mmCIF file of C-alpha atoms and ligand atoms in Angstrom:
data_model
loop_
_atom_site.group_PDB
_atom_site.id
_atom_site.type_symbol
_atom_site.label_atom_id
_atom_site.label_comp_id
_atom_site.label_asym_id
_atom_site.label_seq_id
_atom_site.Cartn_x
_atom_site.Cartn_y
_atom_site.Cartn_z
ATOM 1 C CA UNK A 1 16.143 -11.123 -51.864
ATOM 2 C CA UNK A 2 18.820 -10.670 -49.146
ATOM 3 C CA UNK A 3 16.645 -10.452 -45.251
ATOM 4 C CA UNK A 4 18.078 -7.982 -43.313
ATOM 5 C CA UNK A 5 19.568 -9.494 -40.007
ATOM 6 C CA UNK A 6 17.480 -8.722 -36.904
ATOM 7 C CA UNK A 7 19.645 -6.773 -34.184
ATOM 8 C CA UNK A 8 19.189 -8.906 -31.226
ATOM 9 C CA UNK A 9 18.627 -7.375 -28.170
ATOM 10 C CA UNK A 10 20.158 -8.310 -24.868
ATOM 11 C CA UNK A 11 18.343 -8.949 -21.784
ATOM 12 C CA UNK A 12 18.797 -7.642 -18.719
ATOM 13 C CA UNK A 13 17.441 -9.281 -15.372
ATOM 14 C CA UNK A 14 16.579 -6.722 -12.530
ATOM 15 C CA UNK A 15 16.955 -8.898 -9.289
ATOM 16 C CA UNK A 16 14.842 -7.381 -5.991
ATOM 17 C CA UNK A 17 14.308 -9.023 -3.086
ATOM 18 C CA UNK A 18 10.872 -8.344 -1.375
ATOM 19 C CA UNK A 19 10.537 -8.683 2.956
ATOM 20 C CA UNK A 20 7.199 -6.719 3.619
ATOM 21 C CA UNK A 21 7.438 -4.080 0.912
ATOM 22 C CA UNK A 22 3.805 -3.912 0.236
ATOM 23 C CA UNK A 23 4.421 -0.269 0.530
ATOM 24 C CA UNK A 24 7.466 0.409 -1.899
ATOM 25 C CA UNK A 25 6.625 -1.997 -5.039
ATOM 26 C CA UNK A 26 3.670 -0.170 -7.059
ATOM 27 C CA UNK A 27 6.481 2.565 -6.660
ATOM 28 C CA UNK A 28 9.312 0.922 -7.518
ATOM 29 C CA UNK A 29 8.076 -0.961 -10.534
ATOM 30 C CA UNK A 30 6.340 1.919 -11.815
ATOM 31 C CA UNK A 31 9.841 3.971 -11.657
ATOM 32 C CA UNK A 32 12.218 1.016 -12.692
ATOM 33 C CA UNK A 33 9.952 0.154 -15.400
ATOM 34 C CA UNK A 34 9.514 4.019 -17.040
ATOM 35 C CA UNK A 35 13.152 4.547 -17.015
ATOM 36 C CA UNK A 36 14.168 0.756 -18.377
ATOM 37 C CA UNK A 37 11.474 1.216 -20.855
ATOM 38 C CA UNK A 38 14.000 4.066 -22.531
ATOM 39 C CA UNK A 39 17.196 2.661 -22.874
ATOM 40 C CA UNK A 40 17.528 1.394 -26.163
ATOM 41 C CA UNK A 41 18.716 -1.503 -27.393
ATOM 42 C CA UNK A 42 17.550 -3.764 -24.024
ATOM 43 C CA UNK A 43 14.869 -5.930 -23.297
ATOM 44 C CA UNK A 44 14.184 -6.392 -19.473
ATOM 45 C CA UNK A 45 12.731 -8.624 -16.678
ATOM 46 C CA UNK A 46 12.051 -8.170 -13.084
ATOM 47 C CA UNK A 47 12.138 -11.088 -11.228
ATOM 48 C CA UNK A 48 11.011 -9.892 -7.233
ATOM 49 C CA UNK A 49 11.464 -12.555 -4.945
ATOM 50 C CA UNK A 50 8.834 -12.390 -2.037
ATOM 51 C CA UNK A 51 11.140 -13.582 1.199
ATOM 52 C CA UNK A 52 8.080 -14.833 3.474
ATOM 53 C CA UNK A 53 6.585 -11.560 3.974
ATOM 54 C CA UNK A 54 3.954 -11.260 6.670
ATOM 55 C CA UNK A 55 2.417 -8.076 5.089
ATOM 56 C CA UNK A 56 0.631 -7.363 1.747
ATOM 57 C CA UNK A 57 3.555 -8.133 -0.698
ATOM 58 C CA UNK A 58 2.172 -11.082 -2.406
ATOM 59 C CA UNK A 59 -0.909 -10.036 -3.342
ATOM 60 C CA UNK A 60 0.574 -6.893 -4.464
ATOM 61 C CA UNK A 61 3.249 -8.358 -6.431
ATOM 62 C CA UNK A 62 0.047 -10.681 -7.680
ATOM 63 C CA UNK A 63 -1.347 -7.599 -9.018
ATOM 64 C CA UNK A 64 1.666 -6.412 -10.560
ATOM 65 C CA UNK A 65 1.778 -9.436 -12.286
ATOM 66 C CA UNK A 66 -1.371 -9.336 -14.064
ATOM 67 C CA UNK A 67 -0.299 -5.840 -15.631
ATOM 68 C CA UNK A 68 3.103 -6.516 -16.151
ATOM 69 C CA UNK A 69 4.321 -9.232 -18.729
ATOM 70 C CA UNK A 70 7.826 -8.371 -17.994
ATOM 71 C CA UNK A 71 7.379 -9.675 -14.206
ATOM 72 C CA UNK A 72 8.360 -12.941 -12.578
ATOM 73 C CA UNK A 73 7.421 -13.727 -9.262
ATOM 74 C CA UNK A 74 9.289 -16.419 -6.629
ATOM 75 C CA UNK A 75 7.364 -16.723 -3.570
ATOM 76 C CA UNK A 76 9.459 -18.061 -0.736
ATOM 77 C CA UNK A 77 7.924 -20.636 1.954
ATOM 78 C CA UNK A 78 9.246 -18.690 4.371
ATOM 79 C CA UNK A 79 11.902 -16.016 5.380
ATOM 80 C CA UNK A 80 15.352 -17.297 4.200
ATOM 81 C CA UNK A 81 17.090 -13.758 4.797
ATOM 82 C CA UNK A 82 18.154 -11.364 2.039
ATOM 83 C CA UNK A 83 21.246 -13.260 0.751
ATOM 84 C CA UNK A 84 19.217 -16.410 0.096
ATOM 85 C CA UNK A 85 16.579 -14.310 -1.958
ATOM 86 C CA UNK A 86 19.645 -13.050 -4.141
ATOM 87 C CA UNK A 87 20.706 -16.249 -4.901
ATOM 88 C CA UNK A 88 17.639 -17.219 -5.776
ATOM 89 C CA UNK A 89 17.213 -14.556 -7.876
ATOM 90 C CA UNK A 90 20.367 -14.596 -9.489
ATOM 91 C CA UNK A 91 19.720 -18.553 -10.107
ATOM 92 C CA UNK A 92 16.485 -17.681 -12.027
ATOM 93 C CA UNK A 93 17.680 -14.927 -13.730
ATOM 94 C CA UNK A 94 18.359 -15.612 -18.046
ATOM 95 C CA UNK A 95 19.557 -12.393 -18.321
ATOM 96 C CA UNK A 96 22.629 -11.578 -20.323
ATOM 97 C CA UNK A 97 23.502 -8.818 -17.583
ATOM 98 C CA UNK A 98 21.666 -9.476 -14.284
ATOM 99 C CA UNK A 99 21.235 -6.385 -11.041
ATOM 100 C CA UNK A 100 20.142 -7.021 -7.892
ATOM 101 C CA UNK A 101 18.794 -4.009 -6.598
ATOM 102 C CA UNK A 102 16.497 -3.242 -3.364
ATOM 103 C CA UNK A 103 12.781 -2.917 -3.620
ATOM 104 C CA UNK A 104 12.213 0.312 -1.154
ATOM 105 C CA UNK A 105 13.873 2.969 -3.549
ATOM 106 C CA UNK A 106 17.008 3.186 -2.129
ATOM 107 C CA UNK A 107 18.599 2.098 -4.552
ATOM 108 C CA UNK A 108 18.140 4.895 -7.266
ATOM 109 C CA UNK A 109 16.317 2.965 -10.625
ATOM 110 C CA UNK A 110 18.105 6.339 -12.154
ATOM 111 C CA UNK A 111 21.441 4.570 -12.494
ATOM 112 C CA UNK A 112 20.086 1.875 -14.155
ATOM 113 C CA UNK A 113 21.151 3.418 -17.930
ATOM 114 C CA UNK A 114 24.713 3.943 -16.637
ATOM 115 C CA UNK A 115 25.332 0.626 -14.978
ATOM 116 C CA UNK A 116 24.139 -0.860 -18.428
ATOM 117 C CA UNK A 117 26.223 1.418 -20.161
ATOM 118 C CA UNK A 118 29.419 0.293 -18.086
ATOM 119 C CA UNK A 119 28.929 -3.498 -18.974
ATOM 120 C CA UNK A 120 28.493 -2.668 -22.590
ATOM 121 C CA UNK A 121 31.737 -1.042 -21.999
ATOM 122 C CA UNK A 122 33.410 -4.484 -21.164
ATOM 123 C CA UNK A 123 33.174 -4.307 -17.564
ATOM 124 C CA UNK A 124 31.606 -7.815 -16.408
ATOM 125 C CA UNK A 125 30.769 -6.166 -12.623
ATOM 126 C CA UNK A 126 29.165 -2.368 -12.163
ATOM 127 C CA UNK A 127 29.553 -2.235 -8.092
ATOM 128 C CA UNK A 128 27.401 0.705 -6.909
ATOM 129 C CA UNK A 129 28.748 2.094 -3.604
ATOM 130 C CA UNK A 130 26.943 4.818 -1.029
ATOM 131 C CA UNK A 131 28.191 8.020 -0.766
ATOM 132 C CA UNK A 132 25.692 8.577 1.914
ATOM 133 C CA UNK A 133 22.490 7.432 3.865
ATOM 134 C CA UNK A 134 19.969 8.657 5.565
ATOM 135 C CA UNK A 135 20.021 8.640 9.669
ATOM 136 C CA UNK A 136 22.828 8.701 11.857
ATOM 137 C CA UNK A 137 22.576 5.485 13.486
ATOM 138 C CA UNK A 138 22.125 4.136 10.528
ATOM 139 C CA UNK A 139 25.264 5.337 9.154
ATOM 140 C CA UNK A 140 27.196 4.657 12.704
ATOM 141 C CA UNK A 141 26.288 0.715 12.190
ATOM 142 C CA UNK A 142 26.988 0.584 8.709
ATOM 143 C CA UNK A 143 30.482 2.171 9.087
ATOM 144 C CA UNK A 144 31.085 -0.211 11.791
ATOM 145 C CA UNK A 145 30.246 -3.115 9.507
ATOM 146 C CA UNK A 146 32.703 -2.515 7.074
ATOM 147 C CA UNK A 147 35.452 -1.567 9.494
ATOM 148 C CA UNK A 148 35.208 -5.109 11.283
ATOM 149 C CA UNK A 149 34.583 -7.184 8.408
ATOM 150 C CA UNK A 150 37.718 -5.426 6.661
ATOM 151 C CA UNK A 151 39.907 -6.092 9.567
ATOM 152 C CA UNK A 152 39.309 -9.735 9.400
ATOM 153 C CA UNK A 153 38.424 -10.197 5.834
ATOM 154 C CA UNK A 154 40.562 -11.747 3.276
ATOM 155 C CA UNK A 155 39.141 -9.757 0.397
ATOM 156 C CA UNK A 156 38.733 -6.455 0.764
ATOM 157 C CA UNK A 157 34.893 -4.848 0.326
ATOM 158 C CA UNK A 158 34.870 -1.268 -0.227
ATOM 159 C CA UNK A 159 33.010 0.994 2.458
ATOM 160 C CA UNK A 160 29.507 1.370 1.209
ATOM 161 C CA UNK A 161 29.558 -0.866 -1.269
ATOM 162 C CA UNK A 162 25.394 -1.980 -1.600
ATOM 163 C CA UNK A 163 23.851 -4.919 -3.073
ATOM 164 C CA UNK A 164 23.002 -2.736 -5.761
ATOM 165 C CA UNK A 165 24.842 -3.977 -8.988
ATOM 166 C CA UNK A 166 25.468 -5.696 -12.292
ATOM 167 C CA UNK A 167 26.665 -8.713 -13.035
ATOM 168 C CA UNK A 168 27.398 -10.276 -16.649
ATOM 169 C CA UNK A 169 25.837 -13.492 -17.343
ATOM 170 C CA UNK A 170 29.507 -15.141 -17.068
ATOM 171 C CA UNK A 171 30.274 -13.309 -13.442
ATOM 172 C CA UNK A 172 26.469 -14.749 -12.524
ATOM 173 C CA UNK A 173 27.657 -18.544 -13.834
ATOM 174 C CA UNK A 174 30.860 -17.924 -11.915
ATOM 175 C CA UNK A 175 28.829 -17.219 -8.798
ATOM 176 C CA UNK A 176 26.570 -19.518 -8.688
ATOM 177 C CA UNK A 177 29.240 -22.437 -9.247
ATOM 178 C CA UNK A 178 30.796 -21.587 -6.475
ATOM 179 C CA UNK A 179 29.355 -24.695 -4.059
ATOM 180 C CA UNK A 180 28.943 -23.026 -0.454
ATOM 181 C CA UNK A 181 25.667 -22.374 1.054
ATOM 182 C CA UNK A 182 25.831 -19.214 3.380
ATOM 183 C CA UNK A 183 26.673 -16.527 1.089
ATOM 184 C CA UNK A 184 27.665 -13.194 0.999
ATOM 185 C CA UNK A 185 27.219 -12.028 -2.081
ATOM 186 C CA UNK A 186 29.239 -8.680 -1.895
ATOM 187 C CA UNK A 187 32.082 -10.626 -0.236
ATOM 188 C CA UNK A 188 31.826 -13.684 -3.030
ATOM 189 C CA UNK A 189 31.775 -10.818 -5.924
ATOM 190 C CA UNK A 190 34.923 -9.089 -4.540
ATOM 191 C CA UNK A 191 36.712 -12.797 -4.658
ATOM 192 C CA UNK A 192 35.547 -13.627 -8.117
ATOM 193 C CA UNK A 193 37.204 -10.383 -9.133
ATOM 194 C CA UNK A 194 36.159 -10.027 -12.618
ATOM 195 C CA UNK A 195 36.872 -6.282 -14.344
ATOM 196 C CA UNK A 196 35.002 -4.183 -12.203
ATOM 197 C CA UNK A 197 33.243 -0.537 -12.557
ATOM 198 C CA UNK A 198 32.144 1.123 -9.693
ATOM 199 C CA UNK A 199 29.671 4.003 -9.222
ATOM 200 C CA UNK A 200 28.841 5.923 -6.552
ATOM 201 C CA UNK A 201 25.279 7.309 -5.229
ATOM 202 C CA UNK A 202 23.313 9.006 -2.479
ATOM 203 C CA UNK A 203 21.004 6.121 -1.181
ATOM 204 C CA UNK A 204 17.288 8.362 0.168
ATOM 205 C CA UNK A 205 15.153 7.431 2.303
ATOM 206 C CA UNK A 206 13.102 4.337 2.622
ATOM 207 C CA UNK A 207 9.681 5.007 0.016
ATOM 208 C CA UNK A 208 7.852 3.337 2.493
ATOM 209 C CA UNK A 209 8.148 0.633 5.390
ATOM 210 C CA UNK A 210 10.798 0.417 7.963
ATOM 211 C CA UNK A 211 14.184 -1.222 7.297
ATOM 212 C CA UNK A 212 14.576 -5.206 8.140
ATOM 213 C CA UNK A 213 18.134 -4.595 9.221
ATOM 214 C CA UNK A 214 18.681 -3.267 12.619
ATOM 215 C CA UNK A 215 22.136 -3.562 14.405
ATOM 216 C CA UNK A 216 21.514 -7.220 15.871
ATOM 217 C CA UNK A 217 20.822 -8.065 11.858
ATOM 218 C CA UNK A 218 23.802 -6.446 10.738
ATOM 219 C CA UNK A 219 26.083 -8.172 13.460
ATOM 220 C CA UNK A 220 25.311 -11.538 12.794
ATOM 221 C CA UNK A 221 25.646 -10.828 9.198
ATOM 222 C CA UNK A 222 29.429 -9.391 9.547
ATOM 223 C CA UNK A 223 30.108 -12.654 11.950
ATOM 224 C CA UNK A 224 28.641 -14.716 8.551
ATOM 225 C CA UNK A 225 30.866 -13.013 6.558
ATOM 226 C CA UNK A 226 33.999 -12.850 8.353
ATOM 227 C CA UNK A 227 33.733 -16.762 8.848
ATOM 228 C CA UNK A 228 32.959 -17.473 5.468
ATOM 229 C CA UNK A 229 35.319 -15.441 3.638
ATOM 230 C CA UNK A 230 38.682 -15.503 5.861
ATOM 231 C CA UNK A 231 40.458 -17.373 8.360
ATOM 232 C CA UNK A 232 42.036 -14.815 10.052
ATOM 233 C CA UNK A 233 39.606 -15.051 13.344
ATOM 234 C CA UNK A 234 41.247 -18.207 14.051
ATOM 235 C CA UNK A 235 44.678 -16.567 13.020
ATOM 236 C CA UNK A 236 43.902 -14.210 15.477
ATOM 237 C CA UNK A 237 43.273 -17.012 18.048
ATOM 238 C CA UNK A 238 46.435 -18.499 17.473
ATOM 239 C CA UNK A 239 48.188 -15.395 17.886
ATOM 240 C CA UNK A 240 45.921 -14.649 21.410
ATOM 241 C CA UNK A 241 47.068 -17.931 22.562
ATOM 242 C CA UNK A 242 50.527 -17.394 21.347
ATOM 243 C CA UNK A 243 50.904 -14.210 23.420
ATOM 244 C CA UNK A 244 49.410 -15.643 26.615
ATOM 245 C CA UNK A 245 51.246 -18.425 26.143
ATOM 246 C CA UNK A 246 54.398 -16.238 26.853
ATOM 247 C CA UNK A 247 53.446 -14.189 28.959
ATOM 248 C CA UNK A 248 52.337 -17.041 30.784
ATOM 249 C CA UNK A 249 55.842 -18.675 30.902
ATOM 250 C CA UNK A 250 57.679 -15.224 31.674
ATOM 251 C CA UNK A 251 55.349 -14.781 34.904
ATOM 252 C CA UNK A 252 56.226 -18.454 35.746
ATOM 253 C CA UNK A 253 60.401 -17.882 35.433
ATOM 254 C CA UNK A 254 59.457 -14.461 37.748
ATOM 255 C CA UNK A 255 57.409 -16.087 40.597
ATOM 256 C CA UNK A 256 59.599 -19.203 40.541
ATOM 257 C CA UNK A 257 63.252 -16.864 40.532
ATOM 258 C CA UNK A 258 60.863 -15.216 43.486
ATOM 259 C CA UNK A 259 60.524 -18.347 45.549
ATOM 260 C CA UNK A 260 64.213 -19.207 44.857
ATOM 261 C CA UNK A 261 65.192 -16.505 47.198
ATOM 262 C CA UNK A 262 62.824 -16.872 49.263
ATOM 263 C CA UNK A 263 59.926 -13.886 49.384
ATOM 264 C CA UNK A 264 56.458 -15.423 50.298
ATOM 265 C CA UNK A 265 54.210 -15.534 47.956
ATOM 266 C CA UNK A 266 51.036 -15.681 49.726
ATOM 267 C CA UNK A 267 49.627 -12.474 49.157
ATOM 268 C CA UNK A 268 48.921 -11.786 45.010
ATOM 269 C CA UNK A 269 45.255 -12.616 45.041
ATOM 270 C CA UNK A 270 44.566 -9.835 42.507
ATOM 271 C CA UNK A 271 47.514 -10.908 40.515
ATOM 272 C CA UNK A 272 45.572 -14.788 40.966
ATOM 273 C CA UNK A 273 42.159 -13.722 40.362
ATOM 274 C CA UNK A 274 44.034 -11.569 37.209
ATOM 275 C CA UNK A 275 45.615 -14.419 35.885
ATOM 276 C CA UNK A 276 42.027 -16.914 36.247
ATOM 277 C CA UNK A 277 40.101 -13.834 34.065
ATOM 278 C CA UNK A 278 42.413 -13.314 31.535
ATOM 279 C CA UNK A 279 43.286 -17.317 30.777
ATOM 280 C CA UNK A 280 39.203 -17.851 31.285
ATOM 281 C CA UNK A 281 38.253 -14.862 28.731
ATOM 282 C CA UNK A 282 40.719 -15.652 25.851
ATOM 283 C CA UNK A 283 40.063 -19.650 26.564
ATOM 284 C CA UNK A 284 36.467 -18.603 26.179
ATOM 285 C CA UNK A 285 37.267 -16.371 22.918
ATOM 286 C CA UNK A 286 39.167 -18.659 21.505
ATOM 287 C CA UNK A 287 36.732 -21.592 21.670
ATOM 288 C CA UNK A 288 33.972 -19.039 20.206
ATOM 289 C CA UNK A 289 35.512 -18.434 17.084
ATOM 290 C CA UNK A 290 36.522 -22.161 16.749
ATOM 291 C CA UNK A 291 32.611 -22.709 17.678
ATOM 292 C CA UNK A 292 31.645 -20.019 14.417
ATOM 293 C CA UNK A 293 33.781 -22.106 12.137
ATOM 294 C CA UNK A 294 32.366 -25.595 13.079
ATOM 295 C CA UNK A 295 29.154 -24.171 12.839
ATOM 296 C CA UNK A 296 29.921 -22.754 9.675
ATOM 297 C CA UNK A 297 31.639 -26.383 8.418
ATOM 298 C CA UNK A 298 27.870 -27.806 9.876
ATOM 299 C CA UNK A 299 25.700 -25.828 7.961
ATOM 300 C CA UNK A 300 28.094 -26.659 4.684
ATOM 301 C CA UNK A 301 28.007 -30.832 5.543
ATOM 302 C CA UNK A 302 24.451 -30.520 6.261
ATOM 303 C CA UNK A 303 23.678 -29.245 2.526
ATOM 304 C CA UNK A 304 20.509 -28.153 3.435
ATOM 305 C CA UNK A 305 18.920 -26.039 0.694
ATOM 306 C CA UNK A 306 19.129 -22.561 1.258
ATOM 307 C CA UNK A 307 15.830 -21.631 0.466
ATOM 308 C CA UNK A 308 12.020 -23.356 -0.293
ATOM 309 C CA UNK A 309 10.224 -21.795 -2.930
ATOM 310 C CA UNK A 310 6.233 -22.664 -2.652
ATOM 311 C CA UNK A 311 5.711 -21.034 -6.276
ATOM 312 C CA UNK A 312 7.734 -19.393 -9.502
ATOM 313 C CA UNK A 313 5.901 -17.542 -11.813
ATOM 314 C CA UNK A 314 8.087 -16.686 -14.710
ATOM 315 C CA UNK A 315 7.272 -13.053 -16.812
ATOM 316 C CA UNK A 316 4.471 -13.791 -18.903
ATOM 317 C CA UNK A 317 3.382 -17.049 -17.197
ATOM 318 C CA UNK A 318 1.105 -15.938 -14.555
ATOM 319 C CA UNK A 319 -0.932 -18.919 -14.525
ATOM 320 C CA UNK A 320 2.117 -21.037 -13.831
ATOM 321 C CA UNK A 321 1.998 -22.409 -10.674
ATOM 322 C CA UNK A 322 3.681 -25.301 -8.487
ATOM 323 C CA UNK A 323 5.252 -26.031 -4.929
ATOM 324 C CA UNK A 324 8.884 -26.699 -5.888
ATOM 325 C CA UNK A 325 12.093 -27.451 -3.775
ATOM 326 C CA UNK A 326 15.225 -25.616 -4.669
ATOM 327 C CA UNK A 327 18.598 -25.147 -4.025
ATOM 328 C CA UNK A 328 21.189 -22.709 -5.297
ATOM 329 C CA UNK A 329 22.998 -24.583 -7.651
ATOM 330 C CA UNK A 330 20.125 -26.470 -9.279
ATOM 331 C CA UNK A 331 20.833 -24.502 -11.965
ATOM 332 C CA UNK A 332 18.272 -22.200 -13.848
ATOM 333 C CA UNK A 333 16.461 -25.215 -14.703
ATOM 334 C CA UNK A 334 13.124 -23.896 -13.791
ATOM 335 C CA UNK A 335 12.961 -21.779 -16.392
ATOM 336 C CA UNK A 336 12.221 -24.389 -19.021
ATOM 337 C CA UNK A 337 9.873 -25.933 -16.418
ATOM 338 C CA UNK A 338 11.940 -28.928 -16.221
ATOM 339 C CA UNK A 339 11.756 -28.052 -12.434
ATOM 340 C CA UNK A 340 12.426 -30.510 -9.558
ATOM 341 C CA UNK A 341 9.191 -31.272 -7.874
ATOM 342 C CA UNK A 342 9.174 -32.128 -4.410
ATOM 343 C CA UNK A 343 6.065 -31.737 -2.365
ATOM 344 C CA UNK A 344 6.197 -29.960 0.642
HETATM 345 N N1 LIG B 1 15.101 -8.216 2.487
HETATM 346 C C1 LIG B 1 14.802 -9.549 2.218
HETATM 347 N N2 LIG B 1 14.789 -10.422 3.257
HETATM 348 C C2 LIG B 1 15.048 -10.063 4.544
HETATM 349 C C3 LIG B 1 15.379 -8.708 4.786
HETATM 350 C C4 LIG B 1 15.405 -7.807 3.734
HETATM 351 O O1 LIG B 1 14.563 -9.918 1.075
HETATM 352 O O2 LIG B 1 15.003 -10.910 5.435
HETATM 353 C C5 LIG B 1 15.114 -7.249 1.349
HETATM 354 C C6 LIG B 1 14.283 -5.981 1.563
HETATM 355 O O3 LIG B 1 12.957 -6.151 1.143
HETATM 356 C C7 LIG B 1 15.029 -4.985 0.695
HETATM 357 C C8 LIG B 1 16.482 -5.434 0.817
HETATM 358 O O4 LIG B 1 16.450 -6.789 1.233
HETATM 359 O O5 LIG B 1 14.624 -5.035 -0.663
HETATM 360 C C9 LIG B 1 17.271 -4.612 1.832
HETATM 361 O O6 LIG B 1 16.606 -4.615 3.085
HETATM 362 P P1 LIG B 1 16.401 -3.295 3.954
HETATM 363 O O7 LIG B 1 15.964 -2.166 3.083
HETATM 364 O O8 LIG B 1 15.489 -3.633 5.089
HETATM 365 O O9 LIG B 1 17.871 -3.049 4.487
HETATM 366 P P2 LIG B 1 18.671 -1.669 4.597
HETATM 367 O O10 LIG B 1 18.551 -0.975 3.262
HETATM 368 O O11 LIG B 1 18.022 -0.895 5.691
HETATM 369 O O12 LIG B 1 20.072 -2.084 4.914
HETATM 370 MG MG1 LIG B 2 16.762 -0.378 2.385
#
C-alpha cells in the first residue's frame, strides 16, 4: 500500500528583542501566538531575546516558557543594544522565514499572515514601513533620522522603514555571513538587496513601558550607521578641505596683490579671528569624522563578540541551561547543543 506523503510544513521564526518589557510580553505573546496559531500551513517559534533588562522580563519570559512549548529564550549578560539582540536572534533562528518584530505592540502581530503570504509569493524580504507614530517628538526625531542617514548613506533606507520584517532563510544566511560587527540591520538588508515586498502600517502606542530610544539613542545610532554603511562623511571632508583650501589660496593672491601696492594691512582682526574659526572648526570636523571611522576600523580589529549570552533555552527545552560565549557568526550551532562553552 502506497503512504501518502506528509505535507511538510515550514517554520517560521518570530525574532523580538526584550529591554524591560515586563509589561508588554504576556500581551504580546498572547496576541502573536492567537493569530500565528491560524495561518495554515506554518509551524512557528518565538525566540525573545532578554537584552540585560533591569526590570521583570526574565522571570516573565520564565513563565512564558513553562506554558509555551513554542518559546525560546536567550538571556543576555548584559545590555548589548537592540541591533546585537537581532543578530542574535537571527543567528538562533532555524526558521525557513525568520521576522524580527518589537515586543511592546508596535509592531502590529496583525500583519503577520500577510508578510507570510508575501514570501510564499517569492519575495525573500517583506520590509514593513510606518505610515505613522504616535507623539510628535517622536515623529520629529525619527524623520530627522532618516533624512541624515539618507544624505550620507550609500544605500538608500526608505523613511519609516521599522525593524519589523521577514527574511527568507537564504536572505538570513546572507546576513549573517556578512563578517562586520556593528550592524545595522535595516541598512545591511537594503545592501543585500534580495526581491523585496514592502508593507506599510500605523505603528500605536507603546502596550506598556516607556520607549528605550530617546533622541541621544537615536543620534548615535544614525552616526553608527552612516560610518558603517558609506564613506561619504569622509567624501564630504575632502570636499570641506578642498573648498577651504581655495578659498584659502584666493584670500592669499588678494592680501598679497594688497601689499604689492602698498595699503596697510594692520587692521582685519575680524577678518584674522574669521579666518582662525573657520580653519579651527572644519580642521576640527574633519578630524571627527576621520576619528568615527578609526573607531569604527577599532571596534572591527578588536573582534570582540558582540554580545554574551549567560543562557539559551531553545522552544521545548526549558530545562536547558548553560553560560555560553557567542558571537554573530558562530553559526546556529547552538541549536544542536554543540555550543561553544566558555565560562564567564
Ligand atoms: N530593545 C532592546 N535593547 C535595547 C533597546 C531596545 O532589545 O537596548 C528592544 C525593545 O525591547 C523593543 C525594541 O528593541 O522590543 C524597540 O525598542 P523601543 O520600543 O524602545 O524603541 P522605539 O519603538 O521607541 O523606537
Ligand atoms: Mg517601540
Amino acid at each position: 500500500m502506497c503512504e501518502i506523503p506528509k505535507v511538510m510544513k515550514s517554520l517560521i521564526s518570530i525574532v523580538v528583542p526584550c529591554y524591560n518589557e515586563a509589561g508588554c510580553l504576556p500581551a504580546f505573546l498572547d496576541r502573536a501566538q492567537a493569530i500565528l496559531d491560524r495561518i495554515p500551513g506554518i509551524d512557528y517559534e518565538i525566540l525573545a531575546i532578554n537584552d540585560g533588562s533591569t526590570d521583570q522580563t526574565a522571570s516573565v519570559l520564565e513563565t512564558m516558557q513553562t506554558r509555551s512549548p513554542r518559546l525560546g529564550v536567550i538571556q543576555f549578560v548584559r545590555n548589548f543594544g537592540h541591533q546585537a539582540a537581532l543578530s542574535a536572534g537571527l543567528s538562533h533562528a532555524r526558521g525557513d522565514a525568520v521576522i524580527c518584530m518589537d515586543a511592546d505592540l508596535q509592531h502590529p502581530p496583525e500583519l503577520l499572515p500577510e508578510m507570510i503570504g508575501r514570501w510564499q509569493q517569492g519575495f525573500d524580504i517583506v520590509q514593513t514601513v510606518r505610515r505613522s507614530q504616535p507623539g510628535l517628538a517622536k515623529s520629529f526625531s525619527s524623520r530627522a533620522f532618516y533624512s541624515v542617514l539618507n544624505l550620507f548613506s550609500e544605500v538608500e533606507i526608505t523613511d519609516g522603514a521599522a525593524d519589523f520584517r521577514l527574511m527568507s532563510r537564504r536572505a538570513v544566511d546572507a546576513l549573517m555571513a556578512l563578517p562586520e560587527h556593528t550592524r545595522f540591520i535595516r541598512g545591511l538588508v537594503a545592501w543585500l538587496g534580495f526581491p523585496c515586498a514592502t508593507l506599510q502600517f500605523d505603528a500605536p502606542e507603546r502596550h506598556a513601558g516607556r520607549s528605550a530610544y530617546g533622541i541621544k539613542k537615536m543620534f548615535g545610532m544614525a552616526l553608527d550607521a552612516m560610518v558603517t554603511l558609506s564613506a561619504r562623511p569622509l567624501h564630504l571632508a575632502l570636499w570641506i578641505a578642498a573648498f577651504v583650501l581655495v578659498s584659502a589660496f584666493v584670500y592669499a593672491v588678494y592680501i598679497i596683490d594688497l601689499s604689492a601696492h602698498g595699503v596697510a594691512l594692520v587692521r582685519g582682526w575680524t577678518s584674522t579671528i574669521l579666518l582662525i574659526l573657520v580653519m579651527g572648526s572644519v580642521n576640527l570636523l574633519c578630524t571627527g569624522i576621520l576619528g568615527l571611522y578609526l573607531r569604527a576600523a577599532l571596534v572591527e580589529v578588536r573582534k570582540r563578540p558582540d554580545y554574551l549570552i549567560s543562557s539559551y533555552i531553545p522552544p521545548g527545552h526549558r530545562s536547558f541551561e548553560s553560560a555560553t560565549l557567542h558571537k554573530t557568526s558562530d553559526e546556529r550551532d547552538s541549536q544542536n547543543f554543540a555550543v561553544r562553552k566558555v565560562q564567564i
